[in-house]
JSON list of C-alpha atoms in Angstrom, two decimals:
[
{"chain": "A", "resi": 1, "resn": "UNK", "atom": "CA", "xyz": [-3.58, -28.48, -61.64]},
{"chain": "A", "resi": 2, "resn": "UNK", "atom": "CA", "xyz": [-6.70, -26.35, -61.59]},
{"chain": "A", "resi": 3, "resn": "UNK", "atom": "CA", "xyz": [-8.29, -24.07, -59.08]},
{"chain": "A", "resi": 4, "resn": "UNK", "atom": "CA", "xyz": [-8.69, -20.49, -58.07]},
{"chain": "A", "resi": 5, "resn": "UNK", "atom": "CA", "xyz": [-5.78, -18.19, -57.20]},
{"chain": "A", "resi": 6, "resn": "UNK", "atom": "CA", "xyz": [-5.89, -14.76, -55.61]},
{"chain": "A", "resi": 7, "resn": "UNK", "atom": "CA", "xyz": [-3.33, -12.20, -56.79]},
{"chain": "A", "resi": 8, "resn": "UNK", "atom": "CA", "xyz": [-2.87, -8.88, -54.97]},
{"chain": "A", "resi": 9, "resn": "UNK", "atom": "CA", "xyz": [-1.34, -6.03, -56.96]},
{"chain": "A", "resi": 10, "resn": "UNK", "atom": "CA", "xyz": [1.34, -3.55, -56.06]},
{"chain": "A", "resi": 11, "resn": "UNK", "atom": "CA", "xyz": [0.85, 0.18, -55.78]},
{"chain": "A", "resi": 12, "resn": "UNK", "atom": "CA", "xyz": [0.37, 2.70, -58.54]},
{"chain": "A", "resi": 13, "resn": "UNK", "atom": "CA", "xyz": [-3.32, 2.69, -59.41]},
{"chain": "A", "resi": 14, "resn": "UNK", "atom": "CA", "xyz": [-4.63, 4.33, -56.24]},
{"chain": "A", "resi": 15, "resn": "UNK", "atom": "CA", "xyz": [-7.20, 7.09, -56.66]},
{"chain": "A", "resi": 16, "resn": "UNK", "atom": "CA", "xyz": [-9.74, 9.06, -54.62]},
{"chain": "A", "resi": 17, "resn": "UNK", "atom": "CA", "xyz": [-12.66, 6.78, -55.62]},
{"chain": "A", "resi": 18, "resn": "UNK", "atom": "CA", "xyz": [-10.89, 3.49, -54.93]},
{"chain": "A", "resi": 19, "resn": "UNK", "atom": "CA", "xyz": [-13.21, 2.47, -52.08]},
{"chain": "A", "resi": 20, "resn": "UNK", "atom": "CA", "xyz": [-16.45, 3.47, -53.83]},
{"chain": "A", "resi": 21, "resn": "UNK", "atom": "CA", "xyz": [-17.08, 0.01, -55.27]},
{"chain": "A", "resi": 22, "resn": "UNK", "atom": "CA", "xyz": [-17.22, -1.39, -51.72]},
{"chain": "A", "resi": 23, "resn": "UNK", "atom": "CA", "xyz": [-19.81, 1.04, -50.36]},
{"chain": "A", "resi": 24, "resn": "UNK", "atom": "CA", "xyz": [-22.65, -1.51, -50.43]},
{"chain": "A", "resi": 25, "resn": "UNK", "atom": "CA", "xyz": [-20.69, -4.46, -49.01]},
{"chain": "A", "resi": 26, "resn": "UNK", "atom": "CA", "xyz": [-21.28, -5.08, -45.31]},
{"chain": "A", "resi": 27, "resn": "UNK", "atom": "CA", "xyz": [-18.25, -7.39, -45.19]},
{"chain": "A", "resi": 28, "resn": "UNK", "atom": "CA", "xyz": [-15.99, -4.74, -46.71]},
{"chain": "A", "resi": 29, "resn": "UNK", "atom": "CA", "xyz": [-17.36, -2.05, -44.44]},
{"chain": "A", "resi": 30, "resn": "UNK", "atom": "CA", "xyz": [-16.60, -4.23, -41.42]},
{"chain": "A", "resi": 31, "resn": "UNK", "atom": "CA", "xyz": [-12.96, -4.45, -42.53]},
{"chain": "A", "resi": 32, "resn": "UNK", "atom": "CA", "xyz": [-12.79, -0.70, -43.11]},
{"chain": "A", "resi": 33, "resn": "UNK", "atom": "CA", "xyz": [-14.31, -0.02, -39.70]},
{"chain": "A", "resi": 34, "resn": "UNK", "atom": "CA", "xyz": [-11.83, -2.41, -38.05]},
{"chain": "A", "resi": 35, "resn": "UNK", "atom": "CA", "xyz": [-8.86, -0.29, -39.14]},
{"chain": "A", "resi": 36, "resn": "UNK", "atom": "CA", "xyz": [-10.20, 3.05, -37.88]},
{"chain": "A", "resi": 37, "resn": "UNK", "atom": "CA", "xyz": [-7.88, 2.83, -34.82]},
{"chain": "A", "resi": 38, "resn": "UNK", "atom": "CA", "xyz": [-4.88, 2.31, -37.10]},
{"chain": "A", "resi": 39, "resn": "UNK", "atom": "CA", "xyz": [-5.68, 5.28, -39.36]},
{"chain": "A", "resi": 40, "resn": "UNK", "atom": "CA", "xyz": [-7.17, 7.47, -36.63]},
{"chain": "A", "resi": 41, "resn": "UNK", "atom": "CA", "xyz": [-10.30, 7.84, -38.76]},
{"chain": "A", "resi": 42, "resn": "UNK", "atom": "CA", "xyz": [-12.24, 5.86, -41.35]},
{"chain": "A", "resi": 43, "resn": "UNK", "atom": "CA", "xyz": [-9.89, 4.90, -44.25]},
{"chain": "A", "resi": 44, "resn": "UNK", "atom": "CA", "xyz": [-12.16, 6.70, -46.75]},
{"chain": "A", "resi": 45, "resn": "UNK", "atom": "CA", "xyz": [-11.87, 9.90, -44.69]},
{"chain": "A", "resi": 46, "resn": "UNK", "atom": "CA", "xyz": [-8.10, 9.41, -44.56]},
{"chain": "A", "resi": 47, "resn": "UNK", "atom": "CA", "xyz": [-8.01, 8.92, -48.34]},
{"chain": "A", "resi": 48, "resn": "UNK", "atom": "CA", "xyz": [-10.06, 12.06, -48.97]},
{"chain": "A", "resi": 49, "resn": "UNK", "atom": "CA", "xyz": [-7.78, 14.11, -46.67]},
{"chain": "A", "resi": 50, "resn": "UNK", "atom": "CA", "xyz": [-4.74, 13.41, -48.86]},
{"chain": "A", "resi": 51, "resn": "UNK", "atom": "CA", "xyz": [-3.53, 15.67, -51.62]},
{"chain": "A", "resi": 52, "resn": "UNK", "atom": "CA", "xyz": [-2.93, 14.07, -55.02]},
{"chain": "A", "resi": 53, "resn": "UNK", "atom": "CA", "xyz": [0.82, 14.16, -54.28]},
{"chain": "A", "resi": 54, "resn": "UNK", "atom": "CA", "xyz": [0.40, 12.55, -50.85]},
{"chain": "A", "resi": 55, "resn": "UNK", "atom": "CA", "xyz": [-1.74, 9.80, -52.36]},
{"chain": "A", "resi": 56, "resn": "UNK", "atom": "CA", "xyz": [1.31, 8.59, -54.30]},
{"chain": "A", "resi": 57, "resn": "UNK", "atom": "CA", "xyz": [3.75, 8.60, -51.37]},
{"chain": "A", "resi": 58, "resn": "UNK", "atom": "CA", "xyz": [4.71, 5.11, -50.25]},
{"chain": "A", "resi": 59, "resn": "UNK", "atom": "CA", "xyz": [3.21, 5.08, -46.77]},
{"chain": "A", "resi": 60, "resn": "UNK", "atom": "CA", "xyz": [-0.32, 6.35, -47.45]},
{"chain": "A", "resi": 61, "resn": "UNK", "atom": "CA", "xyz": [-0.53, 4.56, -50.80]},
{"chain": "A", "resi": 62, "resn": "UNK", "atom": "CA", "xyz": [0.58, 1.20, -49.48]},
{"chain": "A", "resi": 63, "resn": "UNK", "atom": "CA", "xyz": [-1.60, 1.35, -46.37]},
{"chain": "A", "resi": 64, "resn": "UNK", "atom": "CA", "xyz": [-4.69, 2.28, -48.37]},
{"chain": "A", "resi": 65, "resn": "UNK", "atom": "CA", "xyz": [-4.11, -0.28, -51.12]},
{"chain": "A", "resi": 66, "resn": "UNK", "atom": "CA", "xyz": [-3.57, -3.11, -48.64]},
{"chain": "A", "resi": 67, "resn": "UNK", "atom": "CA", "xyz": [-6.72, -2.07, -46.78]},
{"chain": "A", "resi": 68, "resn": "UNK", "atom": "CA", "xyz": [-8.61, -2.03, -50.07]},
{"chain": "A", "resi": 69, "resn": "UNK", "atom": "CA", "xyz": [-7.33, -5.49, -50.96]},
{"chain": "A", "resi": 70, "resn": "UNK", "atom": "CA", "xyz": [-8.38, -6.95, -47.61]},
{"chain": "A", "resi": 71, "resn": "UNK", "atom": "CA", "xyz": [-11.81, -5.29, -47.78]},
{"chain": "A", "resi": 72, "resn": "UNK", "atom": "CA", "xyz": [-12.34, -6.41, -51.38]},
{"chain": "A", "resi": 73, "resn": "UNK", "atom": "CA", "xyz": [-11.40, -9.99, -50.53]},
{"chain": "A", "resi": 74, "resn": "UNK", "atom": "CA", "xyz": [-13.84, -9.99, -47.61]},
{"chain": "A", "resi": 75, "resn": "UNK", "atom": "CA", "xyz": [-16.58, -8.69, -49.92]},
{"chain": "A", "resi": 76, "resn": "UNK", "atom": "CA", "xyz": [-15.91, -11.44, -52.48]},
{"chain": "A", "resi": 77, "resn": "UNK", "atom": "CA", "xyz": [-14.87, -14.35, -50.26]},
{"chain": "A", "resi": 78, "resn": "UNK", "atom": "CA", "xyz": [-18.28, -15.97, -49.84]},
{"chain": "A", "resi": 79, "resn": "UNK", "atom": "CA", "xyz": [-18.99, -15.85, -53.61]},
{"chain": "A", "resi": 80, "resn": "UNK", "atom": "CA", "xyz": [-15.74, -17.45, -54.76]},
{"chain": "A", "resi": 81, "resn": "UNK", "atom": "CA", "xyz": [-14.06, -20.82, -54.30]},
{"chain": "A", "resi": 82, "resn": "UNK", "atom": "CA", "xyz": [-11.37, -21.19, -51.69]},
{"chain": "A", "resi": 83, "resn": "UNK", "atom": "CA", "xyz": [-8.11, -20.15, -53.34]},
{"chain": "A", "resi": 84, "resn": "UNK", "atom": "CA", "xyz": [-5.49, -22.81, -53.90]},
{"chain": "A", "resi": 85, "resn": "UNK", "atom": "CA", "xyz": [-2.86, -20.10, -53.84]},
{"chain": "A", "resi": 86, "resn": "UNK", "atom": "CA", "xyz": [-2.51, -16.52, -52.61]},
{"chain": "A", "resi": 87, "resn": "UNK", "atom": "CA", "xyz": [0.16, -14.42, -54.28]},
{"chain": "A", "resi": 88, "resn": "UNK", "atom": "CA", "xyz": [1.13, -10.79, -54.63]},
{"chain": "A", "resi": 89, "resn": "UNK", "atom": "CA", "xyz": [3.31, -8.43, -56.53]},
{"chain": "A", "resi": 90, "resn": "UNK", "atom": "CA", "xyz": [5.50, -6.11, -54.46]},
{"chain": "A", "resi": 91, "resn": "UNK", "atom": "CA", "xyz": [3.20, -4.60, -51.81]},
{"chain": "A", "resi": 92, "resn": "UNK", "atom": "CA", "xyz": [0.65, -7.24, -52.80]},
{"chain": "A", "resi": 93, "resn": "UNK", "atom": "CA", "xyz": [2.90, -9.94, -51.34]},
{"chain": "A", "resi": 94, "resn": "UNK", "atom": "CA", "xyz": [2.11, -8.61, -47.86]},
{"chain": "A", "resi": 95, "resn": "UNK", "atom": "CA", "xyz": [-1.59, -8.21, -48.68]},
{"chain": "A", "resi": 96, "resn": "UNK", "atom": "CA", "xyz": [-1.70, -11.82, -49.87]},
{"chain": "A", "resi": 97, "resn": "UNK", "atom": "CA", "xyz": [-0.64, -12.97, -46.40]},
{"chain": "A", "resi": 98, "resn": "UNK", "atom": "CA", "xyz": [-3.50, -10.95, -44.94]},
{"chain": "A", "resi": 99, "resn": "UNK", "atom": "CA", "xyz": [-6.05, -12.31, -47.39]},
{"chain": "A", "resi": 100, "resn": "UNK", "atom": "CA", "xyz": [-4.84, -15.85, -46.70]},
{"chain": "A", "resi": 101, "resn": "UNK", "atom": "CA", "xyz": [-5.41, -15.32, -42.98]},
{"chain": "A", "resi": 102, "resn": "UNK", "atom": "CA", "xyz": [-1.72, -15.64, -42.12]},
{"chain": "A", "resi": 103, "resn": "UNK", "atom": "CA", "xyz": [-1.50, -12.01, -40.92]},
{"chain": "A", "resi": 104, "resn": "UNK", "atom": "CA", "xyz": [-4.17, -10.12, -39.01]},
{"chain": "A", "resi": 105, "resn": "UNK", "atom": "CA", "xyz": [-4.97, -6.81, -40.66]},
{"chain": "A", "resi": 106, "resn": "UNK", "atom": "CA", "xyz": [-3.49, -4.71, -37.83]},
{"chain": "A", "resi": 107, "resn": "UNK", "atom": "CA", "xyz": [-0.22, -6.68, -38.01]},
{"chain": "A", "resi": 108, "resn": "UNK", "atom": "CA", "xyz": [-0.27, -6.45, -41.81]},
{"chain": "A", "resi": 109, "resn": "UNK", "atom": "CA", "xyz": [-0.69, -2.67, -41.74]},
{"chain": "A", "resi": 110, "resn": "UNK", "atom": "CA", "xyz": [2.04, -2.28, -39.10]},
{"chain": "A", "resi": 111, "resn": "UNK", "atom": "CA", "xyz": [4.42, -4.29, -41.30]},
{"chain": "A", "resi": 112, "resn": "UNK", "atom": "CA", "xyz": [3.45, -2.29, -44.40]},
{"chain": "A", "resi": 113, "resn": "UNK", "atom": "CA", "xyz": [3.97, 1.01, -42.59]},
{"chain": "A", "resi": 114, "resn": "UNK", "atom": "CA", "xyz": [7.48, -0.08, -41.59]},
{"chain": "A", "resi": 115, "resn": "UNK", "atom": "CA", "xyz": [8.14, -1.31, -45.15]},
{"chain": "A", "resi": 116, "resn": "UNK", "atom": "CA", "xyz": [7.16, 2.10, -46.57]},
{"chain": "A", "resi": 117, "resn": "UNK", "atom": "CA", "xyz": [9.37, 3.97, -44.09]},
{"chain": "A", "resi": 118, "resn": "UNK", "atom": "CA", "xyz": [12.35, 1.78, -45.05]},
{"chain": "A", "resi": 119, "resn": "UNK", "atom": "CA", "xyz": [11.63, 2.22, -48.77]},
{"chain": "A", "resi": 120, "resn": "UNK", "atom": "CA", "xyz": [11.55, 6.00, -48.38]},
{"chain": "A", "resi": 121, "resn": "UNK", "atom": "CA", "xyz": [14.77, 5.98, -46.37]},
{"chain": "A", "resi": 122, "resn": "UNK", "atom": "CA", "xyz": [16.54, 3.93, -49.05]},
{"chain": "A", "resi": 123, "resn": "UNK", "atom": "CA", "xyz": [15.52, 6.09, -52.01]},
{"chain": "A", "resi": 124, "resn": "UNK", "atom": "CA", "xyz": [16.86, 9.48, -53.02]},
{"chain": "A", "resi": 125, "resn": "UNK", "atom": "CA", "xyz": [14.29, 12.26, -52.86]},
{"chain": "A", "resi": 126, "resn": "UNK", "atom": "CA", "xyz": [12.54, 12.96, -55.08]},
{"chain": "A", "resi": 127, "resn": "UNK", "atom": "CA", "xyz": [12.44, 9.60, -56.81]},
{"chain": "A", "resi": 128, "resn": "UNK", "atom": "CA", "xyz": [10.06, 7.35, -58.63]},
{"chain": "A", "resi": 129, "resn": "UNK", "atom": "CA", "xyz": [9.52, 4.29, -60.75]},
{"chain": "A", "resi": 130, "resn": "UNK", "atom": "CA", "xyz": [8.50, 3.87, -64.36]},
{"chain": "A", "resi": 131, "resn": "UNK", "atom": "CA", "xyz": [7.26, 0.82, -66.25]},
{"chain": "A", "resi": 132, "resn": "UNK", "atom": "CA", "xyz": [8.73, 0.35, -69.71]},
{"chain": "A", "resi": 133, "resn": "UNK", "atom": "CA", "xyz": [7.43, -2.20, -72.20]},
{"chain": "A", "resi": 134, "resn": "UNK", "atom": "CA", "xyz": [8.48, -3.20, -75.69]},
{"chain": "A", "resi": 135, "resn": "UNK", "atom": "CA", "xyz": [12.24, -2.70, -75.44]},
{"chain": "A", "resi": 136, "resn": "UNK", "atom": "CA", "xyz": [14.97, -5.29, -75.05]},
{"chain": "A", "resi": 137, "resn": "UNK", "atom": "CA", "xyz": [16.85, -5.57, -71.78]},
{"chain": "A", "resi": 138, "resn": "UNK", "atom": "CA", "xyz": [20.08, -4.34, -73.42]},
{"chain": "A", "resi": 139, "resn": "UNK", "atom": "CA", "xyz": [18.25, -1.18, -74.55]},
{"chain": "A", "resi": 140, "resn": "UNK", "atom": "CA", "xyz": [16.87, -0.66, -71.03]},
{"chain": "A", "resi": 141, "resn": "UNK", "atom": "CA", "xyz": [20.35, -1.10, -69.54]},
{"chain": "A", "resi": 142, "resn": "UNK", "atom": "CA", "xyz": [21.69, 1.56, -71.91]},
{"chain": "A", "resi": 143, "resn": "UNK", "atom": "CA", "xyz": [18.85, 3.95, -71.02]},
{"chain": "A", "resi": 144, "resn": "UNK", "atom": "CA", "xyz": [19.43, 3.38, -67.31]},
{"chain": "A", "resi": 145, "resn": "UNK", "atom": "CA", "xyz": [23.14, 4.17, -67.65]},
{"chain": "A", "resi": 146, "resn": "UNK", "atom": "CA", "xyz": [22.46, 7.34, -69.64]},
{"chain": "A", "resi": 147, "resn": "UNK", "atom": "CA", "xyz": [19.67, 8.56, -67.31]},
{"chain": "A", "resi": 148, "resn": "UNK", "atom": "CA", "xyz": [21.29, 7.61, -63.99]},
{"chain": "A", "resi": 149, "resn": "UNK", "atom": "CA", "xyz": [18.53, 5.22, -62.94]},
{"chain": "A", "resi": 150, "resn": "UNK", "atom": "CA", "xyz": [18.45, 1.51, -62.13]},
{"chain": "A", "resi": 151, "resn": "UNK", "atom": "CA", "xyz": [16.53, -1.43, -63.53]},
{"chain": "A", "resi": 152, "resn": "UNK", "atom": "CA", "xyz": [14.52, -2.27, -60.43]},
{"chain": "A", "resi": 153, "resn": "UNK", "atom": "CA", "xyz": [12.33, -5.13, -61.65]},
{"chain": "A", "resi": 154, "resn": "UNK", "atom": "CA", "xyz": [12.31, -7.46, -64.65]},
{"chain": "A", "resi": 155, "resn": "UNK", "atom": "CA", "xyz": [8.73, -8.60, -65.27]},
{"chain": "A", "resi": 156, "resn": "UNK", "atom": "CA", "xyz": [9.36, -10.30, -68.60]},
{"chain": "A", "resi": 157, "resn": "UNK", "atom": "CA", "xyz": [11.57, -10.20, -71.69]},
{"chain": "A", "resi": 158, "resn": "UNK", "atom": "CA", "xyz": [10.18, -6.79, -72.70]},
{"chain": "A", "resi": 159, "resn": "UNK", "atom": "CA", "xyz": [8.64, -5.44, -69.48]},
{"chain": "A", "resi": 160, "resn": "UNK", "atom": "CA", "xyz": [10.83, -3.63, -66.96]},
{"chain": "A", "resi": 161, "resn": "UNK", "atom": "CA", "xyz": [10.52, -1.26, -64.04]},
{"chain": "A", "resi": 162, "resn": "UNK", "atom": "CA", "xyz": [13.13, 1.46, -63.77]},
{"chain": "A", "resi": 163, "resn": "UNK", "atom": "CA", "xyz": [13.68, 3.48, -60.61]},
{"chain": "A", "resi": 164, "resn": "UNK", "atom": "CA", "xyz": [15.72, 6.39, -59.41]},
{"chain": "A", "resi": 165, "resn": "UNK", "atom": "CA", "xyz": [15.80, 10.14, -58.99]}
]
């Protein structure tokens, strides 16, 4: 099987300049303008209004990243083949539905906002996640027990995500 696949990432790499690459794309700007009612202002203004700490909270981070993914896909869509598959990792799973046209962006953002609220309610405060690579699962399990955290995601035989307070 061959073909093009679109993969949307999870959160964690958000930053204040994340929309800059889309400044010249009319297609991307149309997407960003379409979500002004959801954010109450342009998403770039919303992004710039956040402190560095707020930028890494689930709700603002996930909403901005999903918006970025939709706007980026719109900017690239006409230059790329039609994907055979849309996929995503964590938050990116929801964005993939939006990029595939299965969820309108306003519905996607509403779902993501609810997802973030539920994630925050389920986690102790303060809490976080950490990627660990290069150790065996048995070593990670020992570290988790000693540190009082959980193995949240297994990405491969030596790539894990730990989460907790």
